[in-house]
XYZ file of C-alpha atoms in Angstrom:
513
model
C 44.819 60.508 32.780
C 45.761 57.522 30.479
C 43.611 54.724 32.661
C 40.583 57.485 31.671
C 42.090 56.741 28.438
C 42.057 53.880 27.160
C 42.544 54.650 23.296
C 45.651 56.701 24.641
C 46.991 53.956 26.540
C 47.474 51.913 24.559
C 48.356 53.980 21.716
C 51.593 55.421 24.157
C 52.249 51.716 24.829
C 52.383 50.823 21.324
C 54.870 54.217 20.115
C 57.228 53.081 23.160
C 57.469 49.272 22.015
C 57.885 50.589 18.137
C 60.866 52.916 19.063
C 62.756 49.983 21.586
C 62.611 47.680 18.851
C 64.194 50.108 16.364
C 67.499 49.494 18.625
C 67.064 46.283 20.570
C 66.508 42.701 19.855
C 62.739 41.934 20.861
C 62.995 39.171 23.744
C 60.948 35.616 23.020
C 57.008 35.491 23.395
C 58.185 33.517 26.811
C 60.082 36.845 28.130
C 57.151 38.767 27.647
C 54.866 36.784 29.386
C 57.843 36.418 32.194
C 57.845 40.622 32.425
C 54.305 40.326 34.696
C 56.281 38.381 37.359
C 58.074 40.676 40.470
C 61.369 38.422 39.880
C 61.402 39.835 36.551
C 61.711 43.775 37.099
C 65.584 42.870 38.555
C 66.466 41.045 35.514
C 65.566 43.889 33.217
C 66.135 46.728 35.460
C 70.055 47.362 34.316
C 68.612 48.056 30.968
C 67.044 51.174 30.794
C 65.887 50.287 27.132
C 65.151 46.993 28.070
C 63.002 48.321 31.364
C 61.257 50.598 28.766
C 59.868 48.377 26.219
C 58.830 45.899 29.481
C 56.686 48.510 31.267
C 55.066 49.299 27.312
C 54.514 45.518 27.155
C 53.212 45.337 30.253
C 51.019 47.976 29.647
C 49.692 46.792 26.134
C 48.887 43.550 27.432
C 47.087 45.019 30.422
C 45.023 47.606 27.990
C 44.147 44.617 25.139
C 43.152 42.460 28.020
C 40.778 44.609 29.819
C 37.086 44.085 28.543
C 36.462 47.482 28.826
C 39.384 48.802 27.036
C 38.238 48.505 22.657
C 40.487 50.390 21.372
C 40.847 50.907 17.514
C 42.203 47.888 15.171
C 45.848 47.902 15.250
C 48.195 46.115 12.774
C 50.381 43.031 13.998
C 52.539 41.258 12.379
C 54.841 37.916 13.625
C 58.246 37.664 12.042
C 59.887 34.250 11.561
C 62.724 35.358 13.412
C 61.340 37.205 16.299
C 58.369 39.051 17.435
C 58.537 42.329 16.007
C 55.157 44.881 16.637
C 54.346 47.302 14.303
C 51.531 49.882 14.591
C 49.665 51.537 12.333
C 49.322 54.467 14.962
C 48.992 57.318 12.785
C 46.504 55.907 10.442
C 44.547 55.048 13.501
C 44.657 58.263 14.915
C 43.577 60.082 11.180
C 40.799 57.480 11.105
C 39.878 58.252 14.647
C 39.878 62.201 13.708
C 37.665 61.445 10.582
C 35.159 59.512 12.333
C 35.069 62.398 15.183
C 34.351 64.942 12.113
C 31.061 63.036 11.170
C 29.084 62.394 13.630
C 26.042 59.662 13.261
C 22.713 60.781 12.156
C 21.513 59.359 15.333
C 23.600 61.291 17.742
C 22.901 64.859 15.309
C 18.917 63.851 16.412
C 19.543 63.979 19.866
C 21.464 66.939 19.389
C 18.604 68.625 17.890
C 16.177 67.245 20.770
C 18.332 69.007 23.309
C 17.214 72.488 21.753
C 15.096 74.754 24.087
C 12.281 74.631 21.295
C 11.980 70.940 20.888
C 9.352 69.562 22.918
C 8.282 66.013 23.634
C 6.968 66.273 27.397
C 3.603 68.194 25.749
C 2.783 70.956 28.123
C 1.076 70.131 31.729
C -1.001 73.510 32.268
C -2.972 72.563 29.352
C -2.781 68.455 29.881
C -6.382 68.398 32.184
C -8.430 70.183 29.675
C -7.110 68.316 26.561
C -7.786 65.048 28.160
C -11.765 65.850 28.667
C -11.772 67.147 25.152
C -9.990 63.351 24.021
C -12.719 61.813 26.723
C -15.398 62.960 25.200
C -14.840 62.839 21.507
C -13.194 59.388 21.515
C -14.237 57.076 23.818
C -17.855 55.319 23.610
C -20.079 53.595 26.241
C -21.342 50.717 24.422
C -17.683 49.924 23.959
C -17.057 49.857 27.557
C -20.165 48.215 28.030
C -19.256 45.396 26.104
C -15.729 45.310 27.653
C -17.385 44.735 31.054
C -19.832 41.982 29.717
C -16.954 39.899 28.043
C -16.504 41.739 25.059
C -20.255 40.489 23.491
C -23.241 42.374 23.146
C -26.470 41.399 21.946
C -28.582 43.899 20.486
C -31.356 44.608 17.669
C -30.861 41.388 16.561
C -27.465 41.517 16.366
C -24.707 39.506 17.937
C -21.620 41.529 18.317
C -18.067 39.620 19.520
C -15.157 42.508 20.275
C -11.851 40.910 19.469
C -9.745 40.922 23.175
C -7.218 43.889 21.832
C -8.344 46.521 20.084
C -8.515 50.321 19.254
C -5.783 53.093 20.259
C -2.818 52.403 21.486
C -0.782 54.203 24.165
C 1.443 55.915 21.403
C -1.429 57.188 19.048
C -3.508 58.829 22.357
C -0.250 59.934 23.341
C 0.548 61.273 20.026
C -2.623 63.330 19.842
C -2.664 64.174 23.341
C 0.404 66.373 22.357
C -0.881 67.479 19.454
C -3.873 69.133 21.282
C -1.721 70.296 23.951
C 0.521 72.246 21.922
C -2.585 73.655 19.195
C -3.790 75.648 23.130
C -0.287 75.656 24.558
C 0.821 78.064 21.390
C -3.009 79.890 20.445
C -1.137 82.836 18.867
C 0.546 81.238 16.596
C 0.467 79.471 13.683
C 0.307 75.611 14.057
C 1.580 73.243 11.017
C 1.867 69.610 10.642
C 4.162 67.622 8.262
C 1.659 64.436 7.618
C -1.478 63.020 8.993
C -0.677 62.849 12.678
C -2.173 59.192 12.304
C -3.864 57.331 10.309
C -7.608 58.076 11.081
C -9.744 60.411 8.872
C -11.838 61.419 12.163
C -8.834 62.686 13.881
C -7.287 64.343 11.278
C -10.457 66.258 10.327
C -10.474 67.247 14.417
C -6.907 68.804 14.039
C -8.247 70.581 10.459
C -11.018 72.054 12.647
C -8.499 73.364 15.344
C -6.619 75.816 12.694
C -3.418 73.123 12.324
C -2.405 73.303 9.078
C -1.120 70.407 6.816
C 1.654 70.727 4.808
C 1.350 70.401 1.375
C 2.509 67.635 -0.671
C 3.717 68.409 -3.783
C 5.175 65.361 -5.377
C 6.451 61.953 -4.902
C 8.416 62.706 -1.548
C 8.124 66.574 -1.841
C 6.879 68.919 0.608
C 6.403 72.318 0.230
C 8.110 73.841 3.489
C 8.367 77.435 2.340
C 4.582 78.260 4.550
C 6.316 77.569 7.598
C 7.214 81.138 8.709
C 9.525 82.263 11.515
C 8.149 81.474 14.469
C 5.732 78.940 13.537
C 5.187 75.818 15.303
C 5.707 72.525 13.605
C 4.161 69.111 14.917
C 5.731 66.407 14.247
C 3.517 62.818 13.567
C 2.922 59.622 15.236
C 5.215 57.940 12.675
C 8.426 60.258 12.911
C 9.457 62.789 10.616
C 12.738 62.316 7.924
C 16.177 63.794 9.490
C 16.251 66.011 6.253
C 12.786 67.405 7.984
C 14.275 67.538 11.392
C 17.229 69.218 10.251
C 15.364 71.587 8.297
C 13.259 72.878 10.945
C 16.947 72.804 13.293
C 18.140 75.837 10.810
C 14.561 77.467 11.388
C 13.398 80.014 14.243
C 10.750 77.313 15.030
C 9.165 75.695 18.131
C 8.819 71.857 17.123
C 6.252 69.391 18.840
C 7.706 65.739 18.576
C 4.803 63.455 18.795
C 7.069 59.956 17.383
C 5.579 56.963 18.571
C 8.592 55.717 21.084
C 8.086 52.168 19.187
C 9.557 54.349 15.911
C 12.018 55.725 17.477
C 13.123 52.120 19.040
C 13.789 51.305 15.174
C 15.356 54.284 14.576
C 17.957 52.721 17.368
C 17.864 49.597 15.687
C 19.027 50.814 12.366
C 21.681 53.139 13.949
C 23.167 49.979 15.732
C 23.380 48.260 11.909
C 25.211 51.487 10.779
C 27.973 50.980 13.624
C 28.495 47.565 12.788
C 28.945 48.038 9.301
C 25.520 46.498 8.215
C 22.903 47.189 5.527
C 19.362 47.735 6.689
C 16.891 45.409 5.329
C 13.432 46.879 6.222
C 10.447 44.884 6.322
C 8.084 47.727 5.324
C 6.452 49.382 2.592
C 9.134 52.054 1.285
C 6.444 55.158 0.445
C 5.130 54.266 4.319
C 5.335 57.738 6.256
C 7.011 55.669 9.526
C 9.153 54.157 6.872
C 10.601 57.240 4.555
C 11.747 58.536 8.434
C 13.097 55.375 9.284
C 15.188 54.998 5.623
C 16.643 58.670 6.576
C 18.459 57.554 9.208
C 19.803 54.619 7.688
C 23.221 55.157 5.662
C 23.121 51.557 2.980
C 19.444 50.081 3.348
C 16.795 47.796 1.082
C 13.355 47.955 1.423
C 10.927 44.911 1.631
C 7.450 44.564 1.866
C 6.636 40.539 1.789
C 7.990 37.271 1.857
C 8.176 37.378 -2.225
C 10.564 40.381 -2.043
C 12.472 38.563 0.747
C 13.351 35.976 -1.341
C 14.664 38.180 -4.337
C 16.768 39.170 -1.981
C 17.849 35.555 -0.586
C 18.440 34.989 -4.205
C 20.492 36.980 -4.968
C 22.752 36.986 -2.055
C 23.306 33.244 -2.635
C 23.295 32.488 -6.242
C 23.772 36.296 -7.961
C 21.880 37.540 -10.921
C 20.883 40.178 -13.002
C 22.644 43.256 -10.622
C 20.485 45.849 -13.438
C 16.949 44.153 -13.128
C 17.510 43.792 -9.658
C 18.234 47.883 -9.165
C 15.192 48.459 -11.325
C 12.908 46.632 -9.246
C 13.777 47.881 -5.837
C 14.841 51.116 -7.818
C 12.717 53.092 -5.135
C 13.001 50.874 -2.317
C 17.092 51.221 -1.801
C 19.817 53.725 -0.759
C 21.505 56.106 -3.665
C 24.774 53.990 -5.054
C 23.212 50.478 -3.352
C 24.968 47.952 -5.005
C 23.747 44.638 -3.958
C 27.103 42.686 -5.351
C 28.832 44.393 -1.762
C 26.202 45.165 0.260
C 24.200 42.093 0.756
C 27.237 40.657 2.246
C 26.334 41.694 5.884
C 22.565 42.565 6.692
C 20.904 43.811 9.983
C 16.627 43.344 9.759
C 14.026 45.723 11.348
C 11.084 46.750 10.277
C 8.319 49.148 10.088
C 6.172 48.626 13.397
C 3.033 47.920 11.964
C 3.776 45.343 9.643
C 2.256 41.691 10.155
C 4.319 40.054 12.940
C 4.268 36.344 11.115
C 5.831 37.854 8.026
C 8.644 39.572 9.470
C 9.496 36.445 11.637
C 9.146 34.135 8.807
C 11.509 37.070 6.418
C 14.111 36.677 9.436
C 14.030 33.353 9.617
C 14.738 32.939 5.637
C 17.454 35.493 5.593
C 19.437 33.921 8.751
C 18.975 30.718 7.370
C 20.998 32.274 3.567
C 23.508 33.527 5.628
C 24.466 29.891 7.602
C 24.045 28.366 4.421
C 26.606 31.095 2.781
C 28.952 31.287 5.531
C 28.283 28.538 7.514
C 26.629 28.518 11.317
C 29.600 29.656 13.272
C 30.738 33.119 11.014
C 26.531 33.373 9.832
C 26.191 35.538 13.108
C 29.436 38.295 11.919
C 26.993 38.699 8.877
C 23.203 38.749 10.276
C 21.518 40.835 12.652
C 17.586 40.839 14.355
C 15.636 42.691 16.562
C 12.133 42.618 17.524
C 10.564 45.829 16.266
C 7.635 44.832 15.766
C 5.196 47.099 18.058
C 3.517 45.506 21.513
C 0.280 47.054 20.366
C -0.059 45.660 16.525
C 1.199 42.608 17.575
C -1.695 41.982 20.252
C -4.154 43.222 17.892
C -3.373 40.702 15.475
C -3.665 37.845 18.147
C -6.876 39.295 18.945
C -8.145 38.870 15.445
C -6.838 35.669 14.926
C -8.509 34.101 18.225
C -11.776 35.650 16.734
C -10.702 33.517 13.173
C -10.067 30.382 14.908
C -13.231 30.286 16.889
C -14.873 31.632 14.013
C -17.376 28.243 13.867
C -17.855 27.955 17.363
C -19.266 31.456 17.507
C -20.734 31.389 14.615
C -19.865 34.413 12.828
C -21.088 35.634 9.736
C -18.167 37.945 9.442
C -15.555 40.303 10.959
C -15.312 44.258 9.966
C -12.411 45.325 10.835
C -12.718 49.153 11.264
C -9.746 52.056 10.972
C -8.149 54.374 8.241
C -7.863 53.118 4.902
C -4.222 54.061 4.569
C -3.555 52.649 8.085
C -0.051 49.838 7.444
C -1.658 48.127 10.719
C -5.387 48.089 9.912
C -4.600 46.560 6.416
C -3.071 43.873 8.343
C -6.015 43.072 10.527
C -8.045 42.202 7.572
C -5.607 40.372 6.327
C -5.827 37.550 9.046
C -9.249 36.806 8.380
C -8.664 36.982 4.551
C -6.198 34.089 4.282
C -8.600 31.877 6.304
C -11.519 32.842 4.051
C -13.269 34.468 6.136
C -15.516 37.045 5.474
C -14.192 40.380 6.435
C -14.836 44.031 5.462
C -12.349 46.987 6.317
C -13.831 50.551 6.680
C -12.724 53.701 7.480
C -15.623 55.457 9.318
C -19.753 54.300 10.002
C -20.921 56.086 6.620
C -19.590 53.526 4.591
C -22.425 51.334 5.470
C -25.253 52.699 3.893
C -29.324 52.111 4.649
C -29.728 50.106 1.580
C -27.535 47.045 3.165
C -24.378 47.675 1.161
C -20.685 48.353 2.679
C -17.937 50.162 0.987
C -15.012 48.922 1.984
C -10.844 48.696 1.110
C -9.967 45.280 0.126
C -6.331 43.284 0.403
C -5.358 44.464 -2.539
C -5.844 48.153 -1.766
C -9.241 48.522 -3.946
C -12.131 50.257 -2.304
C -15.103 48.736 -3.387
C -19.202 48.319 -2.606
C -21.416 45.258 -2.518
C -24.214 43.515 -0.477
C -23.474 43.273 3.149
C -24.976 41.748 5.527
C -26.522 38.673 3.114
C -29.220 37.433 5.209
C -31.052 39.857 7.206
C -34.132 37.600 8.361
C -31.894 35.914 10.586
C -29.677 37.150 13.648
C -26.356 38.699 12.790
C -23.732 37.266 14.327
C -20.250 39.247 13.830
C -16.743 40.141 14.811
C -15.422 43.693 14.991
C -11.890 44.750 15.656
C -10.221 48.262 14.945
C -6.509 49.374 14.426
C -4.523 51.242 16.539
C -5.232 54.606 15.231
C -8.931 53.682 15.578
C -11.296 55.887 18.443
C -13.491 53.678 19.919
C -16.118 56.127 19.263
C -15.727 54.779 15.249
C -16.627 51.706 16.742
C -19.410 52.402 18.034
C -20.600 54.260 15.303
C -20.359 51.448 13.195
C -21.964 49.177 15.370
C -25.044 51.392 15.812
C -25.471 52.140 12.048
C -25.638 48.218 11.787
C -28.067 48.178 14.830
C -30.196 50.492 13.269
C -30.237 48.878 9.708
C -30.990 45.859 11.087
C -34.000 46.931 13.595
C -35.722 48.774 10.843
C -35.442 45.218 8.758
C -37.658 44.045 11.343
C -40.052 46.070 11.446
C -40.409 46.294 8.184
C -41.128 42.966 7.986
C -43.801 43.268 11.017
C-alpha cells in the first residue's frame, strides 16, 4: 500500500527518522549513504533504534529519488553539529487536506461534463438530415468552382483571386452542426442559447428562425437567466460559456448542448496549468470578447491585453514600477477582483484568445520573456514565464492566406481585397487588418447587402466604425480583386457578395453600350 503511496511513504519515513533522532545521535552524511550497502545491515542490526531510523533513511532517500515520487515540500534543516531532519509533517498534511477541499475550476468542469444531461457528441439519429440542411444553405458552387480552377475566376468583367484559406472552420461547422442537431433532437422543448453561437448574422438569424431563443442581455456582463425553465435545453456557443454559467445550469433540471470550439477549451487547459504553478494569466485578448469573459472565469489572478501598447504597460511596470492606482484604473475591467500588480506580475503564464492576430501575440511573448531575463536573469527567467501556442490552426492559416494575397498584391494587380464575415467577428477584424497596415485597400462586410446598386460599400473599418463611400473607383475598366472570409463565414456569403459585384458591374456595361 505505501509504494501506491508515495505521499505516505515518505511521510511514514520522515515521522520514523523524527522520533529516532529524539533519542539517538544522528550518524554522519557518510553513514547514511553507507546504510544502502548489504555490509551495512550487520553493523546496525544490534541496534534496534539504530536499524529503525536506517530502514526510514533508506526509505526517504529511495521515495525523494524516484522521479515519479513529488511529494509535498518538506522542511530541512542542517545543523552545524550533525544532521538533524525535521518535518513539517502536520502542516503538510493540513495543507494537503485544504487543497483536497477545493478542488480546481477545471476539474469542477469536467465534473459537470460527466452529467447524463451534458452533451457534446450531438445526437447521430438526427446527424444525416442536419448535414443536407448545412449543405444546402451554406456551401456555394461558384466557390467550389473557383477552388478547382486555382482559386481565380473571371467573370462580368471581374477578376476575382480567393485567398488559399478561407471560410468555416472545422469548429464553427461543428459548432452549428450541434446546434441543429439538438434544436430536432429535443422538438418539444424549449431551446435557449446564451450568446450568438458565432459570429455570423446569417447563422444566427437561421437559429432565430428555428424557435432557439437568445438570452437576453441585460447589462454590462448580465444575463437574464430566470426564462430558462425546468427542463429547458440550453446551448452552449462556439466560444465557451463562463463557469458561473456552467455552474448555474449544473444546479438546474436542464439538458445542456456544449458546442465550445475544442481550440477554447485547449486555453481553458492552458490557463488551468498557470493556476497550478502559481502563475498569473496574461491574456492576449479583448476582455468584453465572449471566448474571452469564459476564458477569464476559469482563471483564479489574470490581466487582460489586447495589443502590443498594453503589453508594454505591463513590461513597464514589472521592471521599473509606477503608479499601482492609474495602473488599476486603466485595466480596471481587464483584471481579476484584488489584482495587485506590485505581487502578481512577479510570475506570468501567456495565452490568449484564439482569434487574435498570430504576429501580435508572438511579438507580446517575445517582449514579456525578454522583461523577465532581464529581471531575473536567463537561467531563473524560465521559474517566472510561461507560453503556449493558443493561437487557433484555422485563424492562423487564414491570416497567411491574406497576407500571400498582400504581398503579391502588384503582381496580380489588385484593386482591393474585401474581406467578408460578421462585424463583431475577433478573427475577421484581423483579416482586414493585414491588408490595412500595408495600405492596401480593403473593405470588411458582414453580408452582400452592404454593397448597394449605386457603387457604394458599407463597411466596418480598423477602428470599429461602420461607414459608406465609393467602391469600386473605376468601373470602365476590369476589376481585379481579392476576397477572403473569417472563420465563422458560409461560403454561401461569399458568393453572395461576389455576385452582387458581378451584377453591378455587368449592368455598368451595358449601360455604357
Amino acid at each position: 500500500p505505501l509504494a501506491r503511496c508515495p505521499s505516505l511513504l515518505l511521510t511514514s519515513a520522515i515521522f520514523v527518522i523524527n522520533q529516532e533522532l529524539r533519542h539517538a545521535p544522528a550518524p554522519p552524511p557518510s553513514a547514511l549513504l553507507a546504510r544502502y550497502r548489504p555490509q551495512s545491515v550487520e553493523k546496525y542490526s544490534n541496534n534496534p533504534s539504530t536499524m529503525k531510523l536506517h530502514v526510514a533513511a533508506t526509505v526517504l532517500a529511495l521515495a525523494t529519488a524516484a522521479s515519479a515520487f513529488q511529494p509535498a515540500p518538506v522542511a530541512f534543516r542542517i545543523a552545524s553539529s550533525a544532521t538533524r531532519l525535521h518535518s513539517t509533517t502536520e502542516e503538510a498534511a493540513a495543507d494537503s487536506e485544504t487543497e483536497a477541499r477545493k478542488p480546481r475550476k477545471k476539474d469542477e468542469r469536467l465534473r459537470m461534463m460527466k452529467s447524463p444531461q451534458f452533451y457534446r457528441k450531438g445526437f447521430k439519429e438526427v446527424r444525416d438530415s442536419v448535414e443536407d440542411s448545412m449543405e444546402q444553405e451554406y456551401q456555394s458552387e461558384l466557390v467550389d468552382e473557383m477552388k478547382g480552377d486555382k482559386y481565380v475566376m473571371k467573370r462580368d468583367g471581374v477578376t476575382v483571386h480567393l485567398a488559399k484559406d478561407f471560410g468555416f472552420c472545422w469548429g464553427v461547422e461543428r459548432s452549428i452542426a450541434l446546434a441543429y442537431e439538438a434544436v430536432r433532437h429535443f422538438p418539444d422543448k424549449t431551446v435557449h442559447i446564451t450568446n450568438e453561437l458565432i459570429h455570423n448574422p446569417e447563422v444566427n438569424d437561421k437559429l432565430k428562425d428555428m424557435d432557439v431563443r437568445f438570452i437576453e442581455k441585460v447589462g454590462e456582463g448580465e444575463k437574464n437567466f430566470e426564462t430558462v425553465g425546468e427542463g429547458d435545453v440550453v446551448i452552449l456557443p462556439a466560444f465557451g460559456a463562463s463557469f458561473e454559467e456552467m455552474d448555474l445550469f449544473d444546479k438546474k433540471n436542464v439538458d445542456v448542448v456544449d458546442t465550445t470550439c475544442p481550440w477554447v477549451s485547449k486555453v481553458w487547459n492552458t490557463v488551468d496549468k498557470h493556476q497550478k504553478e502559481g502563475l498569473t494569466s496574461i491574456i492576449h485578448g479583448k476582455y468584453a470578447h465572449e471566448e474571452t469573459v469564459a476564458t477569464v472565469s476559469f482563471c483564479e489572478d489574470y490581466i487582460v491585453i489586447k495589443d502590443m501598447k498594453e503589453a508594454q504597460m505591463v513590461v513597464d511596470y514589472m521592471t521599473k514600477g509606477g503608479d499601482k492606482e492609474a495602473f488599476l484604473e486603466y485595466f480596471k475591467n481587464a483584471v481579476s477582483e484584488g489584482f495587485d500588480p506590485d505581487t502578481m506580475l512577479q510570475k506570468i503564464g501567456l495565452a490568449n484568445q484564439t482569434t487574435m492576430y498570430k504576429k501580435e501575440t508572438r511579438a507580446i511573448g517575445q517582449l514579456l520573456q525578454k522583461a523577465m531575463m532581464e529581471k531575473y536573469g536567463p537561467v531563473d527567467a524560465k521559474d517566472h514565464y510561461m507560453e503556449f501556442d493558443t493561437i487557433c490552426d484555422a485563424t492562423q492559416e487564414r491570416q497567411d492566406a491574406v497576407h500571400d494575397l498582400v504581398e503579391n498584391k502588384e503582381d496580380l494587380g489588385l484593386d482591393f481585397i474585401l474581406v467578408i464575415g460578421g462585424w463583431d467577428s475577433s478573427n475577421t477584424a484581423h483579416l482586414l487588418e493585414i491588408p490595412h497596415k500595408k495600405d492596401v485597400r480593403s473593405f470588411h462586410i458582414d453580408r452582400a447587402q452592404c454593397i448597394g446598386a449605386d457603387n457604394t460599400i458599407t463597411h466596418r473599418t480598423v477602428d470599429g466604425e461602420i461607414v459608406t463611400e465609393p467602391f469600386i473607383l473605376d468601373l470602365e475598366k476590369e476589376v481585379v480583386m481579392g476576397v477572403t472570409s473569417g472563420a465563422s463565414t458560409p461560403d454561401a456569403a461569399v458568393q453572395d457578395s461576389l455576385s452582387s459585384i458581378f451584377m453591378m458591374k455587368q449592368l455598368h456595361d451595358k449601360k455604357d453600350e
